[in-house]
């Protein structure tokens, strides 16, 4: 559910950015008739409804002010029976999938869930990665990726090895990425949080993750998502450095069991 909130926020940012890029800009004003209106979710409208005739900075600031509403909407939708959600806002879910083998084997038995899915983050075990590197395929994976592409679902390679913030980890990653992209993945999701490192190495996380993102961006130009603790996300300097390195999206993780507290944190 919390990942769903992060995906909603990320999607709202992407949609707003596309609107700004494609809008006519005259003396800092956005032309209302140039706003893109394609498959908007209800949470996206929170950002879009007020940007007509506002300047670009005001439009971007609306993201910050409405983040709490995005979380509330995500939590609300997460408790609604799926049949009561309108088609306009149906594609709202994102999924972390750590066991790729089970998922690839079973997804077609209940593929209705794909109609409510916007993103799938798919991870592989070391043995599965070895198979991909040797055979350039994995049983059943091509069928899923083809189905996802037909439905407009983004599929990212999810990798969470702590050594990705080291030079050796970056070299290994760059050996794997060509094979992953050849299979048809849209981008990469780095689930590498500071807390995953031993305490005596946690101080290298910041510089290491920035270097890793910069290398991926420089070598591939593909979208990069970072799974990041919300406490790290409060560091504006860090976020600016991550964006400067090439970060496309952030999945903001809030580790707490009280839903009411979740809604208070981003405010």
Short mmCIF file of C-alpha atoms in Angstrom, two decimals:
data_model
loop_
_atom_site.label_atom_id
_atom_site.label_comp_id
_atom_site.label_asym_id
_atom_site.label_seq_id
_atom_site.Cartn_x
_atom_site.Cartn_y
_atom_site.Cartn_z
CA UNK A 1 0.00 0.00 0.00
CA UNK A 2 2.80 2.40 0.86
CA UNK A 3 4.62 1.46 -2.32
CA UNK A 4 1.38 2.24 -4.13
CA UNK A 5 1.46 5.74 -2.60
CA UNK A 6 5.03 6.23 -3.77
CA UNK A 7 4.15 5.07 -7.27
CA UNK A 8 1.17 7.45 -7.36
CA UNK A 9 3.41 10.35 -6.36
CA UNK A 10 6.09 9.38 -8.88
CA UNK A 11 3.50 9.06 -11.64
CA UNK A 12 2.07 12.48 -10.75
CA UNK A 13 5.53 14.00 -11.07
CA UNK A 14 6.08 12.35 -14.45
CA UNK A 15 2.71 13.48 -15.75
CA UNK A 16 3.18 17.05 -14.54
CA UNK A 17 6.65 17.18 -16.10
CA UNK A 18 5.24 16.00 -19.43
CA UNK A 19 2.55 18.67 -19.26
CA UNK A 20 5.11 21.38 -18.59
CA UNK A 21 7.37 20.17 -21.38
CA UNK A 22 4.54 20.06 -23.93
CA UNK A 23 2.71 23.19 -22.79
CA UNK A 24 3.06 26.54 -24.50
CA UNK A 25 5.11 28.82 -22.32
CA UNK A 26 4.35 32.52 -22.70
CA UNK A 27 5.87 34.87 -20.13
CA UNK A 28 6.03 31.96 -17.65
CA UNK A 29 2.36 31.04 -18.13
CA UNK A 30 1.13 27.56 -19.02
CA UNK A 31 -1.48 27.39 -21.76
CA UNK A 32 -4.45 25.34 -20.55
CA UNK A 33 -5.32 24.00 -23.99
CA UNK A 34 -1.91 22.33 -24.28
CA UNK A 35 -2.19 20.22 -21.15
CA UNK A 36 -1.99 16.49 -21.84
CA UNK A 37 -5.13 14.64 -20.73
CA UNK A 38 -4.33 10.98 -21.30
CA UNK A 39 -5.08 8.25 -18.74
CA UNK A 40 -4.82 10.64 -15.81
CA UNK A 41 -5.42 9.12 -12.41
CA UNK A 42 -7.58 10.93 -9.86
CA UNK A 43 -4.50 11.63 -7.74
CA UNK A 44 -2.77 13.20 -10.75
CA UNK A 45 -5.64 15.66 -11.06
CA UNK A 46 -4.69 17.05 -7.64
CA UNK A 47 -1.60 18.50 -9.28
CA UNK A 48 -3.09 19.33 -12.67
CA UNK A 49 -6.32 21.07 -11.75
CA UNK A 50 -4.61 24.17 -10.40
CA UNK A 51 -1.75 24.75 -12.83
CA UNK A 52 -3.70 26.48 -15.58
CA UNK A 53 -2.55 30.11 -15.80
CA UNK A 54 0.00 29.56 -13.04
CA UNK A 55 3.73 29.86 -13.55
CA UNK A 56 5.93 26.79 -13.75
CA UNK A 57 7.33 27.18 -10.24
CA UNK A 58 3.84 27.31 -8.76
CA UNK A 59 2.94 24.15 -10.64
CA UNK A 60 5.97 22.34 -9.27
CA UNK A 61 5.34 23.61 -5.74
CA UNK A 62 1.85 22.10 -5.87
CA UNK A 63 3.49 18.66 -5.81
CA UNK A 64 4.97 19.34 -2.38
CA UNK A 65 1.76 20.78 -0.96
CA UNK A 66 -0.40 17.91 -2.21
CA UNK A 67 1.86 14.98 -1.31
CA UNK A 68 -0.24 14.30 1.80
CA UNK A 69 -3.37 14.09 -0.37
CA UNK A 70 -1.65 11.62 -2.67
CA UNK A 71 -0.86 9.34 0.27
CA UNK A 72 -4.40 9.65 1.61
CA UNK A 73 -5.86 8.83 -1.78
CA UNK A 74 -3.60 5.81 -2.13
CA UNK A 75 -4.53 4.51 1.31
CA UNK A 76 -8.21 5.07 0.57
CA UNK A 77 -8.09 3.27 -2.77
CA UNK A 78 -6.15 0.45 -1.15
CA UNK A 79 -9.14 -0.30 1.08
CA UNK A 80 -11.78 0.01 -1.64
CA UNK A 81 -13.21 -3.12 -3.32
CA UNK A 82 -11.74 -3.16 -6.79
CA UNK A 83 -15.14 -3.17 -8.50
CA UNK A 84 -15.92 0.28 -7.06
CA UNK A 85 -12.84 1.91 -8.57
CA UNK A 86 -13.59 3.72 -11.82
CA UNK A 87 -11.77 2.77 -15.02
CA UNK A 88 -10.16 6.21 -15.07
CA UNK A 89 -8.24 5.49 -11.88
CA UNK A 90 -7.91 1.71 -12.19
CA UNK A 91 -4.22 1.50 -13.12
CA UNK A 92 -2.88 2.56 -9.74
CA UNK A 93 -0.81 -0.31 -8.35
CA UNK A 94 2.90 -1.04 -8.31
CA UNK A 95 4.34 -4.34 -7.18
CA UNK A 96 7.66 -5.44 -5.71
CA UNK A 97 8.25 -9.00 -6.88
CA UNK A 98 11.27 -10.60 -5.24
CA UNK A 99 10.54 -14.18 -6.32
CA UNK A 100 10.58 -13.88 -10.11
CA UNK A 101 10.36 -17.65 -10.70
CA UNK A 102 7.06 -18.04 -8.83
CA UNK A 103 5.64 -14.88 -10.36
CA UNK A 104 6.54 -15.84 -13.93
CA UNK A 105 5.05 -19.28 -13.39
CA UNK A 106 1.80 -18.10 -11.80
CA UNK A 107 0.86 -14.62 -13.09
CA UNK A 108 -1.28 -15.89 -15.99
CA UNK A 109 -3.52 -17.81 -13.56
CA UNK A 110 -4.91 -14.50 -12.31
CA UNK A 111 -3.94 -11.92 -14.90
CA UNK A 112 -6.90 -9.67 -14.00
CA UNK A 113 -4.60 -7.98 -11.50
CA UNK A 114 -2.67 -6.54 -14.45
CA UNK A 115 -5.62 -4.30 -15.31
CA UNK A 116 -5.05 -2.47 -12.01
CA UNK A 117 -1.26 -2.39 -12.41
CA UNK A 118 0.97 0.45 -13.55
CA UNK A 119 4.41 -0.92 -12.64
CA UNK A 120 6.05 -4.22 -11.78
CA UNK A 121 9.49 -4.31 -10.14
CA UNK A 122 10.87 -7.79 -10.88
CA UNK A 123 13.90 -9.30 -9.14
CA UNK A 124 15.99 -12.42 -9.82
CA UNK A 125 18.01 -14.78 -7.67
CA UNK A 126 21.74 -15.24 -8.43
CA UNK A 127 21.01 -18.55 -10.18
CA UNK A 128 18.31 -16.94 -12.32
CA UNK A 129 20.70 -14.14 -13.27
CA UNK A 130 23.28 -16.75 -14.24
CA UNK A 131 20.70 -18.39 -16.52
CA UNK A 132 19.88 -15.04 -18.10
CA UNK A 133 23.55 -14.26 -18.68
CA UNK A 134 24.22 -17.67 -20.24
CA UNK A 135 21.02 -18.21 -22.24
CA UNK A 136 19.76 -14.60 -22.58
CA UNK A 137 16.31 -15.76 -21.48
CA UNK A 138 14.36 -17.24 -18.60
CA UNK A 139 11.40 -19.62 -19.07
CA UNK A 140 8.14 -17.66 -19.25
CA UNK A 141 9.72 -14.22 -18.86
CA UNK A 142 9.35 -13.18 -22.51
CA UNK A 143 5.61 -13.92 -22.44
CA UNK A 144 5.09 -11.75 -19.38
CA UNK A 145 7.14 -8.86 -20.76
CA UNK A 146 5.21 -8.99 -24.03
CA UNK A 147 1.88 -8.96 -22.18
CA UNK A 148 3.02 -6.07 -19.98
CA UNK A 149 4.13 -4.06 -23.01
CA UNK A 150 0.77 -4.61 -24.72
CA UNK A 151 -1.00 -3.32 -21.59
CA UNK A 152 1.25 -0.30 -21.12
CA UNK A 153 2.73 -1.62 -17.88
CA UNK A 154 6.25 -0.53 -16.94
CA UNK A 155 8.49 -3.44 -15.91
CA UNK A 156 11.72 -2.58 -14.13
CA UNK A 157 14.55 -4.84 -13.05
CA UNK A 158 14.64 -4.73 -9.26
CA UNK A 159 18.05 -5.29 -7.69
CA UNK A 160 18.89 -4.87 -4.03
CA UNK A 161 22.46 -6.01 -3.49
CA UNK A 162 24.24 -3.72 -0.99
CA UNK A 163 27.53 -3.82 -2.90
CA UNK A 164 25.96 -1.81 -5.74
CA UNK A 165 27.35 1.28 -4.00
CA UNK A 166 30.91 0.00 -4.46
CA UNK A 167 33.18 0.02 -7.52
CA UNK A 168 33.04 -3.78 -7.81
CA UNK A 169 29.26 -3.73 -7.54
CA UNK A 170 29.01 -1.12 -10.28
CA UNK A 171 31.19 -3.19 -12.61
CA UNK A 172 29.01 -6.24 -12.03
CA UNK A 173 25.85 -4.23 -12.59
CA UNK A 174 27.09 -2.84 -15.88
CA UNK A 175 27.83 -6.38 -17.09
CA UNK A 176 24.26 -7.42 -16.31
CA UNK A 177 22.34 -4.43 -17.64
CA UNK A 178 22.78 -5.09 -21.40
CA UNK A 179 21.22 -8.54 -21.02
CA UNK A 180 18.38 -7.18 -18.90
CA UNK A 181 17.52 -4.44 -21.39
CA UNK A 182 17.79 -6.89 -24.30
CA UNK A 183 15.00 -8.89 -22.65
CA UNK A 184 12.72 -5.84 -22.79
CA UNK A 185 12.89 -4.29 -19.32
CA UNK A 186 12.07 -0.58 -19.21
CA UNK A 187 14.49 0.48 -16.50
CA UNK A 188 16.19 -0.46 -13.26
CA UNK A 189 15.05 -0.08 -9.64
CA UNK A 190 17.89 0.09 -7.12
CA UNK A 191 16.61 -1.07 -3.74
CA UNK A 192 19.80 -0.21 -1.87
CA UNK A 193 19.16 1.58 1.40
CA UNK A 194 21.82 2.80 3.81
CA UNK A 195 20.64 0.36 6.50
CA UNK A 196 21.47 -2.63 4.28
CA UNK A 197 25.18 -1.93 4.64
CA UNK A 198 27.25 -2.94 7.68
CA UNK A 199 27.42 -0.09 10.18
CA UNK A 200 31.09 0.53 9.50
CA UNK A 201 30.34 1.03 5.78
CA UNK A 202 27.12 3.03 5.92
CA UNK A 203 29.06 6.26 5.45
CA UNK A 204 29.85 5.27 1.83
CA UNK A 205 26.17 4.88 0.89
CA UNK A 206 25.54 8.47 -0.21
CA UNK A 207 28.55 8.92 -2.48
CA UNK A 208 28.28 5.33 -3.68
CA UNK A 209 24.63 5.43 -4.74
CA UNK A 210 25.18 8.75 -6.53
CA UNK A 211 28.11 7.24 -8.48
CA UNK A 212 26.08 4.13 -9.33
CA UNK A 213 23.15 6.17 -10.66
CA UNK A 214 25.52 8.38 -12.64
CA UNK A 215 27.18 5.37 -14.27
CA UNK A 216 23.86 3.77 -15.24
CA UNK A 217 22.57 7.06 -16.61
CA UNK A 218 25.74 7.74 -18.57
CA UNK A 219 26.00 4.27 -20.07
CA UNK A 220 22.34 3.45 -20.76
CA UNK A 221 20.15 6.57 -20.56
CA UNK A 222 17.36 4.32 -19.26
CA UNK A 223 14.99 5.32 -16.41
CA UNK A 224 16.41 4.75 -12.92
CA UNK A 225 14.30 4.32 -9.78
CA UNK A 226 15.74 4.40 -6.27
CA UNK A 227 13.97 2.83 -3.31
CA UNK A 228 14.77 5.21 -0.49
CA UNK A 229 13.82 5.63 3.16
CA UNK A 230 11.63 8.70 3.63
CA UNK A 231 14.12 10.06 6.17
CA UNK A 232 16.80 10.17 3.47
CA UNK A 233 14.30 11.85 1.15
CA UNK A 234 14.12 14.82 3.55
CA UNK A 235 17.71 15.71 2.63
CA UNK A 236 17.16 18.21 -0.21
CA UNK A 237 20.86 18.36 -1.04
CA UNK A 238 20.96 14.59 -1.47
CA UNK A 239 17.86 14.60 -3.67
CA UNK A 240 19.33 17.32 -5.88
CA UNK A 241 22.53 15.30 -6.25
CA UNK A 242 20.58 12.14 -7.11
CA UNK A 243 18.55 13.97 -9.74
CA UNK A 244 21.71 15.54 -11.11
CA UNK A 245 23.27 12.08 -11.41
CA UNK A 246 20.31 10.89 -13.49
CA UNK A 247 17.67 9.59 -11.08
CA UNK A 248 14.23 9.37 -12.72
CA UNK A 249 11.97 8.20 -9.88
CA UNK A 250 12.02 7.52 -6.15
CA UNK A 251 9.99 4.88 -4.33
CA UNK A 252 9.70 6.38 -0.86
CA UNK A 253 9.51 3.75 1.86
CA UNK A 254 7.75 4.48 5.14
CA UNK A 255 8.31 1.71 7.68
CA UNK A 256 5.47 2.11 10.14
CA UNK A 257 2.35 0.13 11.04
CA UNK A 258 -0.02 2.97 11.96
CA UNK A 259 -1.87 4.23 8.82
CA UNK A 260 -2.72 7.52 10.52
CA UNK A 261 0.96 8.16 11.20
CA UNK A 262 1.73 7.41 7.55
CA UNK A 263 -0.59 10.22 6.50
CA UNK A 264 1.02 12.64 8.96
CA UNK A 265 4.66 12.01 8.00
CA UNK A 266 4.68 13.75 4.57
CA UNK A 267 2.82 16.84 5.84
#
